[in-house]
PDB file of C-alpha atoms in Angstrom:
ATOM      1  CA  MET K   1       1.657  15.218 -10.728  1.00 68.00           C
ATOM      2  CA  HIS K   2      -1.991  15.532  -9.462  1.00 74.00           C
ATOM      3  CA  ALA K   3      -3.109  15.175  -6.810  1.00 83.00           C
ATOM      4  CA  GLU K   4      -6.370  14.205  -5.282  1.00 95.00           C
ATOM      5  CA  LEU K   5      -7.027  15.580  -1.680  1.00 96.00           C
ATOM      6  CA  HIS K   6      -9.986  13.811   0.822  1.00 97.00           C
ATOM      7  CA  VAL K   7     -10.986  15.171   4.500  1.00 96.00           C
ATOM      8  CA  HIS K   8     -12.934  12.549   5.866  1.00 97.00           C
ATOM      9  CA  PRO K   9     -13.432  13.225   9.727  1.00 97.00           C
ATOM     10  CA  GLY K  10     -11.784  10.093  11.309  1.00 97.00           C
ATOM     11  CA  PRO K  11     -10.149   6.682  10.641  1.00 97.00           C
ATOM     12  CA  GLU K  12     -14.232   4.752  10.427  1.00 97.00           C
ATOM     13  CA  ALA K  13     -14.623   7.253   7.814  1.00 98.00           C
ATOM     14  CA  LEU K  14     -12.238   7.119   5.884  1.00 98.00           C
ATOM     15  CA  ALA K  15     -11.759   3.761   5.699  1.00 98.00           C
ATOM     16  CA  ALA K  16     -15.205   3.267   4.020  1.00 98.00           C
ATOM     17  CA  ALA K  17     -14.545   5.499   1.120  1.00 98.00           C
ATOM     18  CA  VAL K  18     -11.744   4.419   0.593  1.00 98.00           C
ATOM     19  CA  ALA K  19     -14.247   1.140   1.027  1.00 98.00           C
ATOM     20  CA  ARG K  20     -16.123   2.726  -2.310  1.00 98.00           C
ATOM     21  CA  ARG K  21     -13.374   3.885  -3.962  1.00 98.00           C
ATOM     22  CA  TRP K  22     -11.527  -0.617  -3.312  1.00 98.00           C
ATOM     23  CA  ALA K  23     -15.466  -1.121  -4.743  1.00 98.00           C
ATOM     24  CA  THR K  24     -15.213   0.253  -7.715  1.00 98.00           C
ATOM     25  CA  LEU K  25     -12.029  -0.315  -9.303  1.00 98.00           C
ATOM     26  CA  ALA K  26     -12.144  -3.909  -8.793  1.00 98.00           C
ATOM     27  CA  GLU K  27     -15.658  -3.725 -11.198  1.00 98.00           C
ATOM     28  CA  GLU K  28     -13.599  -0.776 -12.799  1.00 98.00           C
ATOM     29  CA  ALA K  29     -10.092  -3.662 -13.794  1.00 98.00           C
ATOM     30  CA  ILE K  30     -12.772  -6.820 -13.818  1.00 98.00           C
ATOM     31  CA  ALA K  31     -14.295  -5.322 -16.698  1.00 98.00           C
ATOM     32  CA  GLU K  32     -11.405  -4.195 -17.978  1.00 97.00           C
ATOM     33  CA  HIS K  33      -8.404  -6.800 -18.435  1.00 96.00           C
ATOM     34  CA  GLY K  34     -11.175  -9.776 -16.082  1.00 97.00           C
ATOM     35  CA  ARG K  35      -9.525  -9.247 -12.497  1.00 98.00           C
ATOM     36  CA  PHE K  36      -7.758  -7.259  -9.101  1.00 98.00           C
ATOM     37  CA  THR K  37      -4.815  -6.170  -8.120  1.00 98.00           C
ATOM     38  CA  VAL K  38      -3.918  -5.048  -5.619  1.00 98.00           C
ATOM     39  CA  ALA K  39      -0.585  -4.184  -2.972  1.00 98.00           C
ATOM     40  CA  LEU K  40      -1.796  -3.752   0.474  1.00 98.00           C
ATOM     41  CA  SER K  41       0.082  -1.620   3.112  1.00 97.00           C
ATOM     42  CA  GLY K  42       0.000  -2.613   7.373  1.00 93.00           C
ATOM     43  CA  GLY K  43      -0.730  -0.747   9.838  1.00 88.00           C
ATOM     44  CA  ARG K  44      -3.562   0.627  11.958  1.00 89.00           C
ATOM     45  CA  THR K  45      -5.116   2.474   9.438  1.00 91.00           C
ATOM     46  CA  PRO K  46      -5.317   0.160   6.853  1.00 96.00           C
ATOM     47  CA  ARG K  47      -6.366  -2.504   9.077  1.00 97.00           C
ATOM     48  CA  ILE K  48      -9.586  -0.925   9.549  1.00 97.00           C
ATOM     49  CA  LEU K  49     -10.324  -0.743   5.998  1.00 98.00           C
ATOM     50  CA  TYR K  50      -9.674  -4.536   6.067  1.00 98.00           C
ATOM     51  CA  GLU K  51     -11.963  -5.699   8.695  1.00 98.00           C
ATOM     52  CA  LEU K  52     -14.437  -3.101   7.080  1.00 98.00           C
ATOM     53  CA  LEU K  53     -14.636  -5.188   3.602  1.00 98.00           C
ATOM     54  CA  ALA K  54     -14.279  -8.720   5.979  1.00 98.00           C
ATOM     55  CA  SER K  55     -17.693  -6.905   8.003  1.00 98.00           C
ATOM     56  CA  PRO K  56     -21.060  -8.426   6.502  1.00 95.00           C
ATOM     57  CA  ALA K  57     -21.812  -5.756   5.335  1.00 93.00           C
ATOM     58  CA  TRP K  58     -18.783  -5.817   2.532  1.00 97.00           C
ATOM     59  CA  ARG K  59     -17.954  -9.006   2.125  1.00 95.00           C
ATOM     60  CA  ASP K  60     -20.635 -10.248  -0.193  1.00 94.00           C
ATOM     61  CA  ARG K  61     -20.094  -7.180  -2.742  1.00 95.00           C
ATOM     62  CA  LEU K  62     -16.604  -7.816  -3.499  1.00 98.00           C
ATOM     63  CA  PRO K  63     -15.133  -9.843  -5.964  1.00 98.00           C
ATOM     64  CA  TRP K  64     -12.693 -12.033  -4.210  1.00 98.00           C
ATOM     65  CA  GLY K  65     -13.149 -14.622  -6.675  1.00 97.00           C
ATOM     66  CA  GLN K  66     -11.302 -12.415  -9.008  1.00 98.00           C
ATOM     67  CA  THR K  67      -9.485 -10.288  -6.978  1.00 98.00           C
ATOM     68  CA  GLU K  68      -5.571 -10.624  -5.930  1.00 98.00           C
ATOM     69  CA  LEU K  69      -3.731  -9.176  -2.544  1.00 98.00           C
ATOM     70  CA  TYR K  70       0.045  -9.017  -2.434  1.00 98.00           C
ATOM     71  CA  LEU K  71       1.691  -6.450  -0.252  1.00 98.00           C
ATOM     72  CA  GLY K  72       4.109  -2.973  -0.732  1.00 98.00           C
ATOM     73  CA  ASP K  73       6.152  -3.800   1.959  1.00 97.00           C
ATOM     74  CA  GLU K  74       7.200  -6.625   5.672  1.00 96.00           C
ATOM     75  CA  ARG K  75       9.462  -6.736   7.510  1.00 93.00           C
ATOM     76  CA  CYS K  76      11.066  -9.768   8.049  1.00 93.00           C
ATOM     77  CA  VAL K  77       9.362 -11.944  10.706  1.00 92.00           C
ATOM     78  CA  PRO K  78       7.904 -15.197  10.929  1.00 93.00           C
ATOM     79  CA  ALA K  79       4.351 -15.241   9.474  1.00 93.00           C
ATOM     80  CA  ASP K  80       2.649 -15.618  13.597  1.00 93.00           C
ATOM     81  CA  HIS K  81       5.306 -12.536  13.919  1.00 94.00           C
ATOM     82  CA  ALA K  82       2.476  -9.828  15.632  1.00 92.00           C
ATOM     83  CA  ASP K  83       4.965  -7.416  13.469  1.00 91.00           C
ATOM     84  CA  SER K  84       3.846  -9.322  10.288  1.00 95.00           C
ATOM     85  CA  ASN K  85       1.925  -7.453   8.228  1.00 97.00           C
ATOM     86  CA  ALA K  86       0.477 -10.904   6.132  1.00 97.00           C
ATOM     87  CA  ARG K  87      -0.358 -11.854   9.648  1.00 98.00           C
ATOM     88  CA  MET K  88      -2.087  -8.458  10.350  1.00 98.00           C
ATOM     89  CA  VAL K  89      -4.116  -8.822   6.831  1.00 98.00           C
ATOM     90  CA  ARG K  90      -5.097 -12.454   7.452  1.00 98.00           C
ATOM     91  CA  GLU K  91      -6.142 -12.414  10.651  1.00 98.00           C
ATOM     92  CA  ALA K  92      -8.168  -7.949   9.857  1.00 98.00           C
ATOM     93  CA  LEU K  93      -9.750  -9.764   6.527  1.00 98.00           C
ATOM     94  CA  LEU K  94      -8.778 -13.097   4.660  1.00 98.00           C
ATOM     95  CA  ASP K  95      -9.384 -14.830   6.994  1.00 98.00           C
ATOM     96  CA  ARG K  96     -13.004 -13.949   7.876  1.00 98.00           C
ATOM     97  CA  LEU K  97     -14.396 -14.385   4.225  1.00 98.00           C
ATOM     98  CA  PRO K  98     -15.866 -17.411   3.107  1.00 95.00           C
ATOM     99  CA  HIS K  99     -13.626 -17.597   0.146  1.00 95.00           C
ATOM    100  CA  PRO K 100     -10.910 -15.995   0.724  1.00 97.00           C
ATOM    101  CA  PRO K 101      -8.894 -14.391  -2.317  1.00 98.00           C
ATOM    102  CA  LEU K 102      -5.496 -14.887  -3.400  1.00 98.00           C
ATOM    103  CA  PHE K 103      -2.252 -13.832  -1.347  1.00 98.00           C
ATOM    104  CA  PHE K 104       1.106 -13.301  -1.675  1.00 98.00           C
ATOM    105  CA  PRO K 105       2.488 -12.911   1.798  1.00 98.00           C
ATOM    106  CA  MET K 106       7.041 -11.402   0.684  1.00 98.00           C
ATOM    107  CA  VAL K 107       8.262 -13.344   3.657  1.00 97.00           C
ATOM    108  CA  SER K 108       9.676 -16.805   2.789  1.00 95.00           C
ATOM    109  CA  ASP K 109      12.308 -17.103   5.509  1.00 95.00           C
ATOM    110  CA  PRO K 110      13.371 -14.387   7.543  1.00 93.00           C
ATOM    111  CA  MET K 111      16.722 -15.284   7.348  1.00 93.00           C
ATOM    112  CA  ARG K 112      17.171 -14.565   3.542  1.00 94.00           C
ATOM    113  CA  PRO K 113      15.903 -11.310   2.782  1.00 94.00           C
ATOM    114  CA  GLU K 114      17.842 -11.087  -0.642  1.00 95.00           C
ATOM    115  CA  GLN K 115      16.310 -14.120  -1.578  1.00 97.00           C
ATOM    116  CA  ASP K 116      13.311 -13.533  -0.759  1.00 98.00           C
ATOM    117  CA  ALA K 117      13.020  -9.746  -2.301  1.00 97.00           C
ATOM    118  CA  ALA K 118      14.029 -11.878  -5.735  1.00 98.00           C
ATOM    119  CA  HIS K 119      11.432 -14.399  -5.607  1.00 98.00           C
ATOM    120  CA  TYR K 120       8.850 -11.690  -4.936  1.00 98.00           C
ATOM    121  CA  ALA K 121      10.015  -9.777  -7.765  1.00 97.00           C
ATOM    122  CA  SER K 122       9.747 -12.734 -10.205  1.00 97.00           C
ATOM    123  CA  LEU K 123       6.210 -13.607  -8.587  1.00 97.00           C
ATOM    124  CA  LEU K 124       5.366  -9.711 -10.170  1.00 97.00           C
ATOM    125  CA  ARG K 125       6.704 -10.429 -13.372  1.00 96.00           C
ATOM    126  CA  GLU K 126       5.289 -13.572 -13.527  1.00 96.00           C
ATOM    127  CA  ARG K 127       2.049 -12.236 -12.811  1.00 96.00           C
ATOM    128  CA  LEU K 128       1.836  -9.041 -13.702  1.00 96.00           C
ATOM    129  CA  GLY K 129       3.392  -8.395 -16.406  1.00 80.00           C
ATOM    130  CA  ASP K 130       3.086  -8.165 -19.769  1.00 77.00           C
ATOM    131  CA  ALA K 131       4.122  -4.497 -19.609  1.00 84.00           C
ATOM    132  CA  PRO K 132       7.180  -3.603 -18.895  1.00 93.00           C
ATOM    133  CA  ILE K 133       7.194  -2.800 -15.050  1.00 96.00           C
ATOM    134  CA  PRO K 134       4.118  -4.885 -13.038  1.00 97.00           C
ATOM    135  CA  THR K 135       1.358  -2.927 -13.393  1.00 97.00           C
ATOM    136  CA  PHE K 136      -1.100  -3.230  -9.974  1.00 98.00           C
ATOM    137  CA  ASP K 137      -4.240  -1.785 -10.380  1.00 98.00           C
ATOM    138  CA  LEU K 138      -4.146  -0.140  -6.834  1.00 98.00           C
ATOM    139  CA  ILE K 139      -1.133   0.320  -4.103  1.00 98.00           C
ATOM    140  CA  LEU K 140      -2.144   1.059  -0.979  1.00 98.00           C
ATOM    141  CA  LEU K 141      -0.080   3.306   0.971  1.00 98.00           C
ATOM    142  CA  GLY K 142       0.547   4.834   4.375  1.00 97.00           C
ATOM    143  CA  MET K 143       2.712   7.143   5.636  1.00 97.00           C
ATOM    144  CA  GLY K 144       4.821   7.069   8.382  1.00 95.00           C
ATOM    145  CA  ALA K 145       5.370  11.283  10.455  1.00 96.00           C
ATOM    146  CA  ASP K 146       8.649  10.833   8.243  1.00 96.00           C
ATOM    147  CA  GLY K 147       7.139  11.105   5.286  1.00 96.00           C
ATOM    148  CA  HIS K 148       8.581   7.270   4.052  1.00 95.00           C
ATOM    149  CA  PHE K 149       6.023   5.365   2.271  1.00 97.00           C
ATOM    150  CA  ALA K 150       6.218   1.309   2.130  1.00 96.00           C
ATOM    151  CA  SER K 151       9.395   0.282   4.037  1.00 93.00           C
ATOM    152  CA  LEU K 152      10.960   3.964   1.461  1.00 95.00           C
ATOM    153  CA  PHE K 153      12.426   5.823   4.357  1.00 92.00           C
ATOM    154  CA  PRO K 154      14.496   9.584   4.263  1.00 93.00           C
ATOM    155  CA  GLY K 155      18.142   8.702   3.609  1.00 88.00           C
ATOM    156  CA  THR K 156      17.917   5.536   2.182  1.00 87.00           C
ATOM    157  CA  THR K 157      19.861   3.193  -0.211  1.00 87.00           C
ATOM    158  CA  ALA K 158      16.010   1.477  -1.506  1.00 89.00           C
ATOM    159  CA  LEU K 159      14.341   5.369  -1.949  1.00 92.00           C
ATOM    160  CA  GLU K 160      17.064   5.931  -4.674  1.00 92.00           C
ATOM    161  CA  ASP K 161      16.557   2.604  -6.294  1.00 92.00           C
ATOM    162  CA  ARG K 162      15.144   3.472  -9.589  1.00 90.00           C
ATOM    163  CA  GLU K 163      15.238  -0.321 -11.230  1.00 93.00           C
ATOM    164  CA  ALA K 164      13.629  -3.096  -8.851  1.00 95.00           C
ATOM    165  CA  PHE K 165      10.285  -4.399  -8.773  1.00 97.00           C
ATOM    166  CA  ALA K 166      11.471  -5.036  -4.730  1.00 97.00           C
ATOM    167  CA  LEU K 167      14.737  -5.092  -2.760  1.00 95.00           C
ATOM    168  CA  ALA K 168      15.273  -5.841   0.746  1.00 94.00           C
ATOM    169  CA  LEU K 169      16.491  -3.331   3.341  1.00 90.00           C
ATOM    170  CA  ARG K 170      19.768  -3.470   5.077  1.00 74.00           C
ATOM    171  CA  GLU K 171      19.115  -0.095   7.106  1.00 56.00           C
ATOM    172  CA  GLU K 172      19.393  -0.194  11.168  1.00 56.00           C
ATOM    173  CA  GLN K 173      17.654   3.144  11.640  1.00 53.00           C
ATOM    174  CA  VAL K 174      14.405   0.668   9.855  1.00 54.00           C
ATOM    175  CA  GLY K 175      14.935  -1.556  12.592  1.00 63.00           C
ATOM    176  CA  HIS K 176      13.789  -5.427  11.262  1.00 71.00           C
ATOM    177  CA  ARG K 177      15.283  -6.129   8.328  1.00 91.00           C
ATOM    178  CA  ARG K 178      12.279  -5.847   5.854  1.00 94.00           C
ATOM    179  CA  ILE K 179      12.330  -6.274   2.111  1.00 96.00           C
ATOM    180  CA  SER K 180       9.547  -3.339   0.253  1.00 97.00           C
ATOM    181  CA  LEU K 181       7.947  -2.993  -3.299  1.00 98.00           C
ATOM    182  CA  GLY K 182      10.122   0.033  -5.032  1.00 96.00           C
ATOM    183  CA  ARG K 183       9.652   3.150  -6.237  1.00 96.00           C
ATOM    184  CA  ARG K 184       9.113   1.577 -10.239  1.00 95.00           C
ATOM    185  CA  VAL K 185       6.839  -0.303  -9.268  1.00 97.00           C
ATOM    186  CA  ILE K 186       4.487   1.621  -7.488  1.00 98.00           C
ATOM    187  CA  ALA K 187       5.678   4.488  -9.779  1.00 97.00           C
ATOM    188  CA  ALA K 188       3.547   3.067 -12.315  1.00 97.00           C
ATOM    189  CA  ALA K 189       0.550   0.976 -10.492  1.00 98.00           C
ATOM    190  CA  ARG K 190      -3.143   2.581 -12.097  1.00 97.00           C
ATOM    191  CA  ARG K 191      -3.852   3.807  -8.945  1.00 98.00           C
ATOM    192  CA  ARG K 192      -1.963   4.520  -5.823  1.00 98.00           C
ATOM    193  CA  ILE K 193      -3.865   5.923  -2.195  1.00 98.00           C
ATOM    194  CA  VAL K 194      -2.441   7.240   0.133  1.00 98.00           C
ATOM    195  CA  MET K 195      -4.833   6.870   4.141  1.00 98.00           C
ATOM    196  CA  VAL K 196      -2.562   9.478   6.948  1.00 98.00           C
ATOM    197  CA  THR K 197      -4.244   9.276  10.071  1.00 97.00           C
ATOM    198  CA  GLY K 198      -2.728  10.813  13.094  1.00 96.00           C
ATOM    199  CA  ALA K 199      -2.237  14.450  14.199  1.00 97.00           C
ATOM    200  CA  ASP K 200       1.262  13.301  14.479  1.00 96.00           C
ATOM    201  CA  LYS K 201       1.641  12.289  10.553  1.00 96.00           C
ATOM    202  CA  ARG K 202       0.221  16.202  10.786  1.00 96.00           C
ATOM    203  CA  ALA K 203       3.768  18.490  10.104  1.00 96.00           C
ATOM    204  CA  ALA K 204       4.433  15.552   7.351  1.00 97.00           C
ATOM    205  CA  LEU K 205       1.625  15.914   5.092  1.00 96.00           C
ATOM    206  CA  ALA K 206       1.297  19.228   5.086  1.00 96.00           C
ATOM    207  CA  GLU K 207       5.088  19.477   3.342  1.00 96.00           C
ATOM    208  CA  ALA K 208       3.819  17.190   0.962  1.00 96.00           C
ATOM    209  CA  LEU K 209       0.768  18.625  -0.630  1.00 94.00           C
ATOM    210  CA  HIS K 210       2.633  22.467  -0.008  1.00 93.00           C
ATOM    211  CA  GLU K 211       5.943  22.471  -0.338  1.00 94.00           C
ATOM    212  CA  PRO K 212       6.741  22.012  -4.353  1.00 91.00           C
ATOM    213  CA  GLY K 213      10.592  21.225  -3.615  1.00 94.00           C
ATOM    214  CA  SER K 214      10.461  18.520  -0.259  1.00 97.00           C
ATOM    215  CA  LEU K 215      12.267  15.695   0.182  1.00 96.00           C
ATOM    216  CA  LEU K 216       9.665  13.817   1.442  1.00 97.00           C
ATOM    217  CA  PRO K 217       9.316  10.231   0.007  1.00 97.00           C
ATOM    218  CA  ILE K 218       5.991  10.788  -0.307  1.00 98.00           C
ATOM    219  CA  ALA K 219       6.629  13.681  -1.418  1.00 97.00           C
ATOM    220  CA  ARG K 220       8.736  12.454  -4.734  1.00 96.00           C
ATOM    221  CA  LEU K 221       6.617  10.239  -5.071  1.00 97.00           C
ATOM    222  CA  GLN K 222       4.114  12.515  -5.220  1.00 96.00           C
ATOM    223  CA  ARG K 223       6.595  14.969  -7.982  1.00 96.00           C
ATOM    224  CA  GLN K 224       6.513  10.991 -10.087  1.00 95.00           C
ATOM    225  CA  ALA K 225       3.308   9.663  -9.641  1.00 97.00           C
ATOM    226  CA  SER K 226      -0.821  11.240  -9.524  1.00 97.00           C
ATOM    227  CA  LEU K 227      -2.001  10.780  -5.792  1.00 98.00           C
ATOM    228  CA  GLU K 228      -5.406   9.227  -4.692  1.00 98.00           C
ATOM    229  CA  TRP K 229      -4.991  10.922  -0.798  1.00 98.00           C
ATOM    230  CA  HIS K 230      -7.713   9.783   1.846  1.00 98.00           C
ATOM    231  CA  VAL K 231      -6.422  11.758   5.204  1.00 97.00           C
ATOM    232  CA  ASP K 232      -8.154  12.250   8.561  1.00 97.00           C
ATOM    233  CA  GLN K 233      -9.368  14.648  10.414  1.00 96.00           C
ATOM    234  CA  ALA K 234      -6.079  15.210  12.740  1.00 97.00           C
ATOM    235  CA  ALA K 235      -3.478  15.369  10.721  1.00 97.00           C
ATOM    236  CA  TYR K 236      -5.215  17.642   8.347  1.00 91.00           C
ATOM    237  CA  PRO K 237      -6.816  19.924  10.346  1.00 63.00           C
ATOM    238  CA  ALA K 238      -7.005  23.394   8.073  1.00 66.00           C
ATOM    239  CA  LYS K 239      -8.813  23.620   5.321  1.00 53.00           C
ATOM    240  CA  PRO K 240      -6.610  23.093   1.501  1.00 48.00           C
ATOM    241  CA  ALA K 241      -5.103  24.490  -0.518  1.00 47.00           C
ATOM    242  CA  ALA K 242      -7.320  25.645  -3.077  1.00 46.00           C
ATOM    243  CA  GLY K 243      -6.407  23.820  -6.431  1.00 44.00           C
ATOM    244  CA  VAL K 244      -4.611  21.180  -4.017  1.00 44.00           C
TER     245      VAL K 244
END
């Protein structure tokens, strides 16, 4: 599949570029079908983006009333926990907007991840289910130093699942119990933007972009669906390979 690579000087420049893409994709989606649906990522770099989108320079330029926000993955923790992606989205974005968009967190009961995953899958079918697979206009993804995206980690059963729209993860290696969108839903989105910052991601990024047979989770996704990469200079300091 196609890989579109954009290298930025740092996280702030990366966030500004993705904000511009957000605005363009929102306009296109609303013109086509009346709303803009986005699955959000957690992490440091997305937080910079969300704070930018909520800033005075951006918030009044965006159609929040026709925007719906979801999560790509979440830790099974209370809504006020420091590791909660929903809490981060509220603090960085929603609480800073005069009229915030609809937002659908993943976790209602941290002790029942399977129940919450099933509920989220039903929610996606209900709100995004015109097609056989619920289809987001945009999914924002990060990438870990091990090449994982959302909560689909190397060697986990969730990564191999090709059917579930949302699923609970049991594997001990991922720390907190988690819920993640499945590969099927992520691959079906109209657009996937991957944001990568930091030198610790450099080796995984180089492998994903330049080794066709890589087994990294993000590389496997890239063979399944087109990715639009936005990376900073620390994560990818070399000159992009021709044709990437």
